[in-house]
Short mmCIF file of N, CA and C in Angstrom, two decimals:
data_model
loop_
_atom_site.label_atom_id
_atom_site.label_comp_id
_atom_site.label_asym_id
_atom_site.label_seq_id
_atom_site.Cartn_x
_atom_site.Cartn_y
_atom_site.Cartn_z
N UNK G 101 1.58 -10.23 9.06
CA UNK G 101 1.67 -9.12 8.15
C UNK G 101 3.08 -8.57 8.20
N UNK G 102 3.71 -8.54 7.06
CA UNK G 102 5.09 -8.09 7.05
C UNK G 102 5.35 -7.17 5.87
N UNK G 103 6.22 -6.21 6.09
CA UNK G 103 6.68 -5.34 5.04
C UNK G 103 8.07 -5.79 4.66
N UNK G 104 8.29 -6.04 3.39
CA UNK G 104 9.58 -6.51 2.93
C UNK G 104 10.16 -5.53 1.92
N UNK G 105 11.46 -5.50 1.87
CA UNK G 105 12.07 -4.77 0.76
C UNK G 105 12.01 -5.68 -0.47
N UNK G 106 12.28 -5.14 -1.61
CA UNK G 106 12.15 -5.91 -2.84
C UNK G 106 13.07 -7.12 -2.86
N UNK G 107 14.25 -7.00 -2.30
CA UNK G 107 15.19 -8.12 -2.33
C UNK G 107 14.63 -9.33 -1.59
N UNK G 108 14.08 -9.12 -0.40
CA UNK G 108 13.57 -10.27 0.35
C UNK G 108 12.33 -10.85 -0.31
N UNK G 109 11.50 -10.04 -0.93
CA UNK G 109 10.33 -10.57 -1.65
C UNK G 109 10.79 -11.42 -2.81
N UNK G 110 11.74 -10.93 -3.58
CA UNK G 110 12.25 -11.68 -4.73
C UNK G 110 12.83 -13.01 -4.28
N UNK G 111 13.59 -13.00 -3.18
CA UNK G 111 14.16 -14.25 -2.68
C UNK G 111 13.07 -15.23 -2.26
N UNK G 112 12.00 -14.73 -1.67
CA UNK G 112 10.89 -15.59 -1.25
C UNK G 112 10.10 -16.14 -2.44
N UNK G 113 10.19 -15.52 -3.58
CA UNK G 113 9.44 -15.94 -4.77
C UNK G 113 10.35 -16.57 -5.82
N UNK G 114 11.36 -17.27 -5.37
CA UNK G 114 12.29 -17.92 -6.29
C UNK G 114 12.88 -16.94 -7.30
N UNK G 115 13.30 -15.78 -6.78
CA UNK G 115 14.00 -14.76 -7.58
C UNK G 115 13.15 -14.15 -8.68
N UNK G 116 11.82 -14.10 -8.50
CA UNK G 116 10.98 -13.48 -9.51
C UNK G 116 9.89 -12.64 -8.85
N UNK G 117 9.97 -11.34 -9.03
CA UNK G 117 8.92 -10.43 -8.58
C UNK G 117 7.99 -10.22 -9.77
N UNK G 118 6.69 -10.30 -9.57
CA UNK G 118 5.77 -10.11 -10.69
C UNK G 118 6.00 -8.77 -11.40
N UNK G 119 6.00 -8.81 -12.72
CA UNK G 119 6.20 -7.58 -13.51
C UNK G 119 5.21 -6.49 -13.12
N UNK G 120 4.00 -6.89 -12.75
CA UNK G 120 2.96 -5.92 -12.40
C UNK G 120 3.34 -5.07 -11.19
N UNK G 121 4.30 -5.53 -10.40
CA UNK G 121 4.71 -4.80 -9.20
C UNK G 121 6.08 -4.15 -9.32
N UNK G 122 6.66 -4.18 -10.50
CA UNK G 122 8.04 -3.72 -10.66
C UNK G 122 8.22 -2.22 -10.41
N UNK G 123 7.19 -1.42 -10.55
CA UNK G 123 7.32 0.03 -10.35
C UNK G 123 6.76 0.49 -9.00
N UNK G 124 6.65 -0.45 -8.08
CA UNK G 124 6.20 -0.13 -6.72
C UNK G 124 7.39 -0.22 -5.77
N UNK G 125 7.71 0.86 -5.05
CA UNK G 125 8.88 0.83 -4.18
C UNK G 125 8.71 -0.01 -2.93
N UNK G 126 7.48 -0.20 -2.48
CA UNK G 126 7.21 -0.97 -1.28
C UNK G 126 6.29 -2.13 -1.64
N UNK G 127 6.66 -3.31 -1.19
CA UNK G 127 5.83 -4.50 -1.37
C UNK G 127 5.49 -5.03 0.03
N UNK G 128 4.21 -5.12 0.29
CA UNK G 128 3.72 -5.65 1.57
C UNK G 128 3.24 -7.07 1.33
N UNK G 129 3.81 -8.02 2.04
CA UNK G 129 3.44 -9.42 1.88
C UNK G 129 2.39 -9.78 2.93
N UNK G 130 1.26 -10.31 2.47
CA UNK G 130 0.14 -10.56 3.37
C UNK G 130 -0.46 -11.95 3.15
N UNK G 131 -0.24 -12.88 4.10
CA UNK G 131 -0.90 -14.18 3.99
C UNK G 131 -2.40 -14.03 4.29
N UNK G 132 -3.21 -14.81 3.61
CA UNK G 132 -4.65 -14.83 3.85
C UNK G 132 -4.92 -15.79 5.00
N UNK G 133 -5.81 -15.40 5.90
CA UNK G 133 -6.17 -16.24 7.04
C UNK G 133 -7.59 -16.79 6.85
N UNK G 134 -7.80 -18.00 7.28
CA UNK G 134 -9.09 -18.67 7.13
C UNK G 134 -10.25 -17.82 7.66
N UNK G 135 -10.07 -17.19 8.78
CA UNK G 135 -11.13 -16.40 9.40
C UNK G 135 -11.49 -15.13 8.66
N UNK G 136 -10.77 -14.80 7.60
CA UNK G 136 -11.05 -13.59 6.83
C UNK G 136 -12.00 -13.85 5.65
N UNK G 137 -12.44 -15.10 5.52
CA UNK G 137 -13.35 -15.46 4.44
C UNK G 137 -14.78 -15.02 4.79
N UNK G 138 -15.57 -14.70 3.77
CA UNK G 138 -16.97 -14.36 3.99
C UNK G 138 -17.85 -15.60 3.78
N UNK G 139 -19.15 -15.41 3.78
CA UNK G 139 -20.09 -16.52 3.66
C UNK G 139 -20.00 -17.23 2.30
N UNK G 140 -19.42 -16.56 1.31
CA UNK G 140 -19.27 -17.15 -0.02
C UNK G 140 -17.89 -17.76 -0.23
N UNK G 141 -17.12 -17.86 0.87
CA UNK G 141 -15.78 -18.42 0.85
C UNK G 141 -14.79 -17.59 0.03
N UNK G 142 -15.01 -16.27 0.02
CA UNK G 142 -14.09 -15.32 -0.60
C UNK G 142 -13.53 -14.42 0.49
N UNK G 143 -12.40 -13.83 0.23
CA UNK G 143 -11.85 -12.86 1.16
C UNK G 143 -12.86 -11.73 1.33
N UNK G 144 -13.22 -11.43 2.57
CA UNK G 144 -14.22 -10.40 2.85
C UNK G 144 -13.72 -9.04 2.37
N UNK G 145 -14.63 -8.25 1.82
CA UNK G 145 -14.23 -6.98 1.22
C UNK G 145 -13.57 -6.02 2.20
N UNK G 146 -13.98 -6.02 3.46
CA UNK G 146 -13.39 -5.10 4.42
C UNK G 146 -11.93 -5.44 4.71
N UNK G 147 -11.56 -6.69 4.52
CA UNK G 147 -10.18 -7.12 4.79
C UNK G 147 -9.20 -6.43 3.84
N UNK G 148 -9.61 -6.17 2.61
CA UNK G 148 -8.74 -5.47 1.67
C UNK G 148 -8.33 -4.11 2.24
N UNK G 149 -9.24 -3.44 2.93
CA UNK G 149 -8.94 -2.14 3.53
C UNK G 149 -7.97 -2.28 4.70
N UNK G 150 -8.10 -3.34 5.47
CA UNK G 150 -7.15 -3.59 6.55
C UNK G 150 -5.75 -3.82 6.00
N UNK G 151 -5.68 -4.61 4.94
CA UNK G 151 -4.38 -4.86 4.31
C UNK G 151 -3.78 -3.56 3.78
N UNK G 152 -4.62 -2.73 3.15
CA UNK G 152 -4.13 -1.45 2.63
C UNK G 152 -3.61 -0.57 3.76
N UNK G 153 -4.29 -0.59 4.90
CA UNK G 153 -3.85 0.20 6.03
C UNK G 153 -2.45 -0.23 6.49
N UNK G 154 -2.24 -1.52 6.61
CA UNK G 154 -0.92 -2.02 7.02
C UNK G 154 0.15 -1.64 6.01
N UNK G 155 -0.17 -1.78 4.74
CA UNK G 155 0.78 -1.43 3.68
C UNK G 155 1.07 0.07 3.69
N UNK G 156 0.04 0.88 3.89
CA UNK G 156 0.20 2.34 3.91
C UNK G 156 1.09 2.77 5.07
N UNK G 157 0.87 2.20 6.25
CA UNK G 157 1.70 2.54 7.41
C UNK G 157 3.16 2.17 7.12
N UNK G 158 3.37 1.01 6.54
CA UNK G 158 4.72 0.60 6.17
C UNK G 158 5.38 1.54 5.19
N UNK G 159 4.60 2.01 4.22
CA UNK G 159 5.11 2.95 3.22
C UNK G 159 5.54 4.26 3.90
N UNK G 160 4.68 4.81 4.75
CA UNK G 160 5.00 6.05 5.44
C UNK G 160 6.18 5.88 6.39
N UNK G 161 6.27 4.72 7.05
CA UNK G 161 7.41 4.45 7.93
C UNK G 161 8.70 4.37 7.12
N UNK G 162 8.66 3.71 5.97
CA UNK G 162 9.85 3.59 5.12
C UNK G 162 10.36 4.95 4.69
N UNK G 163 9.46 5.90 4.58
CA UNK G 163 9.84 7.26 4.18
C UNK G 163 10.19 8.15 5.37
N UNK G 164 10.04 7.63 6.58
CA UNK G 164 10.30 8.45 7.76
C UNK G 164 9.26 9.53 7.96
N UNK G 165 8.05 9.30 7.46
CA UNK G 165 6.98 10.30 7.54
C UNK G 165 5.93 9.96 8.59
N UNK G 166 6.26 9.08 9.47
CA UNK G 166 5.30 8.66 10.47
C UNK G 166 5.93 8.88 11.83
N UNK G 167 5.72 10.07 12.40
CA UNK G 167 6.35 10.39 13.68
C UNK G 167 5.36 11.08 14.60
N UNK G 168 5.81 11.41 15.79
CA UNK G 168 4.92 11.99 16.80
C UNK G 168 4.60 13.46 16.55
N UNK G 169 5.26 14.10 15.59
CA UNK G 169 5.01 15.51 15.31
C UNK G 169 3.85 15.73 14.37
N UNK G 170 3.25 14.66 13.88
CA UNK G 170 2.15 14.83 12.96
C UNK G 170 1.15 13.70 13.11
N UNK G 171 0.00 13.96 12.54
CA UNK G 171 -1.07 12.98 12.50
C UNK G 171 -1.48 12.86 11.04
N UNK G 172 -1.73 11.66 10.60
CA UNK G 172 -2.30 11.49 9.26
C UNK G 172 -3.69 10.90 9.42
N UNK G 173 -4.61 11.40 8.63
CA UNK G 173 -5.97 10.89 8.66
C UNK G 173 -6.36 10.43 7.25
N UNK G 174 -7.13 9.39 7.21
CA UNK G 174 -7.63 8.86 5.96
C UNK G 174 -8.84 9.69 5.55
N UNK G 175 -8.75 10.37 4.42
CA UNK G 175 -9.84 11.22 3.95
C UNK G 175 -10.75 10.49 2.97
N UNK G 176 -10.21 9.52 2.26
CA UNK G 176 -11.00 8.79 1.26
C UNK G 176 -10.28 7.50 0.95
N UNK G 177 -11.04 6.45 0.66
CA UNK G 177 -10.44 5.20 0.19
C UNK G 177 -11.44 4.47 -0.70
N UNK G 178 -10.89 3.71 -1.63
CA UNK G 178 -11.73 2.92 -2.53
C UNK G 178 -10.96 1.68 -2.94
N UNK G 179 -11.70 0.66 -3.33
CA UNK G 179 -11.08 -0.59 -3.76
C UNK G 179 -11.90 -1.17 -4.91
N UNK G 180 -11.21 -1.62 -5.93
CA UNK G 180 -11.84 -2.26 -7.07
C UNK G 180 -11.43 -3.73 -7.05
N UNK G 181 -12.42 -4.60 -6.94
CA UNK G 181 -12.17 -6.04 -6.83
C UNK G 181 -12.19 -6.63 -8.24
N UNK G 182 -11.10 -7.24 -8.63
CA UNK G 182 -10.96 -7.78 -9.98
C UNK G 182 -11.23 -9.27 -10.06
N UNK G 183 -10.80 -9.99 -9.02
CA UNK G 183 -10.96 -11.45 -8.96
C UNK G 183 -11.15 -11.86 -7.51
N UNK G 184 -11.96 -12.89 -7.25
CA UNK G 184 -12.10 -13.34 -5.86
C UNK G 184 -10.82 -13.99 -5.35
N UNK G 185 -10.57 -13.82 -4.07
CA UNK G 185 -9.41 -14.41 -3.41
C UNK G 185 -9.94 -15.41 -2.39
N UNK G 186 -9.34 -16.59 -2.37
CA UNK G 186 -9.77 -17.62 -1.43
C UNK G 186 -8.56 -18.14 -0.66
N UNK G 187 -8.84 -18.72 0.48
CA UNK G 187 -7.81 -19.34 1.31
C UNK G 187 -7.43 -20.69 0.72
N UNK G 188 -6.18 -21.08 0.72
CA UNK G 188 -4.98 -20.35 1.15
C UNK G 188 -4.41 -19.51 0.01
N UNK G 189 -3.80 -18.43 0.37
CA UNK G 189 -3.16 -17.56 -0.62
C UNK G 189 -2.28 -16.57 0.14
N UNK G 190 -1.40 -15.93 -0.57
CA UNK G 190 -0.61 -14.82 -0.06
C UNK G 190 -0.70 -13.70 -1.07
N UNK G 191 -1.04 -12.53 -0.60
CA UNK G 191 -1.10 -11.36 -1.47
C UNK G 191 0.16 -10.54 -1.33
N UNK G 192 0.59 -9.98 -2.43
CA UNK G 192 1.66 -8.98 -2.45
C UNK G 192 0.99 -7.66 -2.79
N UNK G 193 1.12 -6.68 -1.91
CA UNK G 193 0.53 -5.37 -2.16
C UNK G 193 1.63 -4.40 -2.55
N UNK G 194 1.59 -3.95 -3.78
CA UNK G 194 2.48 -2.89 -4.21
C UNK G 194 1.91 -1.57 -3.74
N UNK G 195 2.76 -0.72 -3.16
CA UNK G 195 2.32 0.56 -2.62
C UNK G 195 3.18 1.66 -3.22
N UNK G 196 2.53 2.71 -3.69
CA UNK G 196 3.28 3.86 -4.20
C UNK G 196 2.42 5.11 -4.14
N UNK G 197 3.09 6.24 -4.32
CA UNK G 197 2.42 7.53 -4.33
C UNK G 197 1.92 7.81 -5.73
N UNK G 198 0.63 8.06 -5.83
CA UNK G 198 0.06 8.44 -7.12
C UNK G 198 0.17 9.95 -7.33
N UNK G 199 -0.13 10.70 -6.24
CA UNK G 199 -0.06 12.15 -6.32
C UNK G 199 0.35 12.70 -4.96
N UNK G 200 1.27 13.64 -4.98
CA UNK G 200 1.74 14.29 -3.76
C UNK G 200 1.26 15.73 -3.76
N UNK G 201 0.35 16.03 -2.84
CA UNK G 201 -0.16 17.39 -2.70
C UNK G 201 0.63 18.16 -1.66
N UNK G 202 0.14 19.33 -1.32
CA UNK G 202 0.81 20.16 -0.32
C UNK G 202 0.69 19.54 1.07
N UNK G 203 -0.53 19.09 1.41
CA UNK G 203 -0.78 18.51 2.73
C UNK G 203 -1.37 17.11 2.64
N UNK G 204 -1.47 16.59 1.44
CA UNK G 204 -2.09 15.28 1.25
C UNK G 204 -1.23 14.41 0.34
N UNK G 205 -1.58 13.15 0.33
CA UNK G 205 -0.92 12.20 -0.56
C UNK G 205 -1.99 11.21 -1.02
N UNK G 206 -1.98 10.90 -2.30
CA UNK G 206 -2.84 9.86 -2.82
C UNK G 206 -1.96 8.63 -3.01
N UNK G 207 -2.32 7.58 -2.29
CA UNK G 207 -1.54 6.34 -2.33
C UNK G 207 -2.31 5.32 -3.15
N UNK G 208 -1.60 4.63 -4.03
CA UNK G 208 -2.25 3.58 -4.81
C UNK G 208 -1.67 2.22 -4.45
N UNK G 209 -2.52 1.23 -4.55
CA UNK G 209 -2.18 -0.14 -4.19
C UNK G 209 -2.55 -1.07 -5.33
N UNK G 210 -1.74 -2.09 -5.52
CA UNK G 210 -2.08 -3.19 -6.41
C UNK G 210 -1.93 -4.48 -5.62
N UNK G 211 -2.96 -5.29 -5.63
CA UNK G 211 -3.00 -6.55 -4.88
C UNK G 211 -2.73 -7.69 -5.86
N UNK G 212 -1.67 -8.42 -5.63
CA UNK G 212 -1.27 -9.52 -6.50
C UNK G 212 -1.39 -10.83 -5.74
N UNK G 213 -2.15 -11.77 -6.28
CA UNK G 213 -2.31 -13.09 -5.67
C UNK G 213 -1.20 -14.00 -6.14
N UNK G 214 -0.45 -14.56 -5.18
CA UNK G 214 0.61 -15.50 -5.57
C UNK G 214 0.00 -16.83 -6.01
N UNK G 215 -1.14 -17.22 -5.46
CA UNK G 215 -1.78 -18.47 -5.85
C UNK G 215 -2.34 -18.40 -7.27
N UNK G 216 -2.87 -17.24 -7.65
CA UNK G 216 -3.45 -17.07 -8.98
C UNK G 216 -2.47 -16.49 -10.00
N UNK G 217 -1.34 -16.00 -9.51
CA UNK G 217 -0.36 -15.31 -10.36
C UNK G 217 -1.04 -14.23 -11.19
N UNK G 218 -1.84 -13.40 -10.47
CA UNK G 218 -2.61 -12.36 -11.17
C UNK G 218 -2.97 -11.24 -10.20
N UNK G 219 -3.25 -10.08 -10.78
CA UNK G 219 -3.76 -8.96 -10.01
C UNK G 219 -5.20 -9.28 -9.63
N UNK G 220 -5.54 -9.07 -8.36
CA UNK G 220 -6.89 -9.38 -7.89
C UNK G 220 -7.66 -8.15 -7.43
N UNK G 221 -6.97 -7.05 -7.21
CA UNK G 221 -7.64 -5.82 -6.79
C UNK G 221 -6.69 -4.64 -6.96
N UNK G 222 -7.28 -3.46 -7.07
CA UNK G 222 -6.53 -2.21 -7.03
C UNK G 222 -7.27 -1.30 -6.05
N UNK G 223 -6.54 -0.37 -5.48
CA UNK G 223 -7.16 0.53 -4.52
C UNK G 223 -6.40 1.85 -4.48
N UNK G 224 -7.05 2.83 -3.85
CA UNK G 224 -6.37 4.11 -3.62
C UNK G 224 -6.91 4.72 -2.35
N UNK G 225 -6.07 5.54 -1.74
CA UNK G 225 -6.44 6.23 -0.50
C UNK G 225 -5.87 7.64 -0.52
N UNK G 226 -6.65 8.57 0.01
CA UNK G 226 -6.18 9.93 0.19
C UNK G 226 -5.91 10.12 1.68
N UNK G 227 -4.68 10.49 1.98
CA UNK G 227 -4.25 10.71 3.36
C UNK G 227 -3.91 12.19 3.50
N UNK G 228 -4.42 12.81 4.56
CA UNK G 228 -4.15 14.22 4.82
C UNK G 228 -3.29 14.32 6.07
N UNK G 229 -2.30 15.17 5.99
CA UNK G 229 -1.38 15.36 7.11
C UNK G 229 -1.87 16.52 7.97
N UNK G 230 -1.90 16.28 9.27
CA UNK G 230 -2.29 17.31 10.23
C UNK G 230 -1.16 17.54 11.23
N UNK G 231 -1.23 18.67 11.92
CA UNK G 231 -0.23 18.92 12.96
C UNK G 231 -0.49 18.00 14.15
N UNK G 232 0.39 18.05 15.14
CA UNK G 232 0.33 17.11 16.25
C UNK G 232 -0.95 17.22 17.08
N UNK G 233 -1.62 18.38 17.02
CA UNK G 233 -2.88 18.50 17.76
C UNK G 233 -4.08 17.99 16.94
N UNK G 234 -3.83 17.62 15.70
CA UNK G 234 -4.88 17.06 14.86
C UNK G 234 -5.91 18.07 14.38
N UNK G 235 -5.58 19.33 14.43
CA UNK G 235 -6.54 20.38 14.07
C UNK G 235 -6.29 21.03 12.71
N UNK G 236 -5.04 21.28 12.41
CA UNK G 236 -4.71 22.04 11.22
C UNK G 236 -3.89 21.21 10.24
N UNK G 237 -4.16 21.41 8.96
CA UNK G 237 -3.35 20.74 7.94
C UNK G 237 -1.92 21.23 8.04
N UNK G 238 -1.00 20.32 7.77
CA UNK G 238 0.43 20.65 7.87
C UNK G 238 1.09 20.19 6.57
N UNK G 239 1.79 21.07 5.89
CA UNK G 239 2.45 20.69 4.64
C UNK G 239 3.58 19.69 4.85
N UNK G 240 3.80 18.87 3.84
CA UNK G 240 4.98 18.00 3.83
C UNK G 240 6.19 18.91 3.72
N UNK G 241 7.26 18.57 4.39
CA UNK G 241 8.47 19.38 4.32
C UNK G 241 9.17 19.12 2.99
N UNK G 242 10.06 20.02 2.63
CA UNK G 242 10.85 19.83 1.40
C UNK G 242 11.65 18.54 1.49
N UNK G 243 12.21 18.24 2.66
CA UNK G 243 12.99 17.02 2.84
C UNK G 243 12.13 15.77 2.64
N UNK G 244 10.92 15.78 3.19
CA UNK G 244 10.01 14.64 3.03
C UNK G 244 9.63 14.45 1.57
N UNK G 245 9.35 15.55 0.90
CA UNK G 245 8.98 15.48 -0.52
C UNK G 245 10.14 14.91 -1.35
N UNK G 246 11.35 15.37 -1.05
CA UNK G 246 12.53 14.89 -1.77
C UNK G 246 12.75 13.39 -1.53
N UNK G 247 12.60 12.94 -0.29
CA UNK G 247 12.75 11.51 0.02
C UNK G 247 11.73 10.68 -0.74
N UNK G 248 10.49 11.12 -0.74
CA UNK G 248 9.43 10.38 -1.42
C UNK G 248 9.71 10.32 -2.92
N UNK G 249 10.01 11.44 -3.52
CA UNK G 249 10.26 11.46 -4.97
C UNK G 249 11.49 10.64 -5.34
N UNK G 250 12.52 10.67 -4.50
CA UNK G 250 13.73 9.87 -4.78
C UNK G 250 13.42 8.38 -4.70
N UNK G 251 12.67 7.97 -3.69
CA UNK G 251 12.31 6.56 -3.56
C UNK G 251 11.50 6.11 -4.77
N UNK G 252 10.50 6.87 -5.14
CA UNK G 252 9.66 6.51 -6.28
C UNK G 252 10.48 6.46 -7.58
N UNK G 253 11.37 7.41 -7.77
CA UNK G 253 12.20 7.45 -8.99
C UNK G 253 13.10 6.23 -9.09
N UNK G 254 13.55 5.72 -7.96
CA UNK G 254 14.40 4.54 -7.94
C UNK G 254 13.71 3.36 -8.63
N UNK G 255 12.39 3.33 -8.59
CA UNK G 255 11.62 2.23 -9.18
C UNK G 255 10.89 2.65 -10.46
N UNK G 256 11.36 3.74 -11.06
CA UNK G 256 10.83 4.16 -12.36
C UNK G 256 9.44 4.74 -12.31
N UNK G 257 9.07 5.31 -11.18
CA UNK G 257 7.73 5.90 -11.06
C UNK G 257 7.85 7.37 -10.66
N UNK G 258 7.08 8.21 -11.31
CA UNK G 258 7.07 9.64 -10.97
C UNK G 258 5.64 10.02 -10.60
N UNK G 259 5.41 10.33 -9.32
CA UNK G 259 4.07 10.74 -8.91
C UNK G 259 3.68 12.09 -9.48
N UNK G 260 2.39 12.34 -9.58
CA UNK G 260 1.91 13.66 -9.95
C UNK G 260 2.17 14.59 -8.77
N UNK G 261 2.48 15.82 -9.08
CA UNK G 261 2.72 16.83 -8.04
C UNK G 261 1.60 17.86 -8.09
#
């Protein structure tokens, strides 16, 4: 599981990033493993959530929002399966902020299959920020909000506020 910047993803894909992912600032590259298949020889549904978790952590790390002074908790998550994924394949997960709240963030994901050259799933997660003791909600700082909005704007995306 690796988090790549757009340049390294494009280089790995013969200089072509799928148009469907062009407005996502973070692309998480995820190879499919044989052991992740279910009894029907499809990628097991719970695995999509694991991939989203890795992509989400990478997104927050890229923004410098993942430190020892705070805790983030997953408040809600959902995934819409569009097409079955089978081994072998590599997924590209586009990650971006859909909505930035005072103490929460709604993150959206798009799963792109390199083998199928198509979107295979979409997902979203609500993450709530807590203080270091994990008890009270803690607002995003002005600096964190500015960094997030600047990163998103660089890729032509403006999250809801």
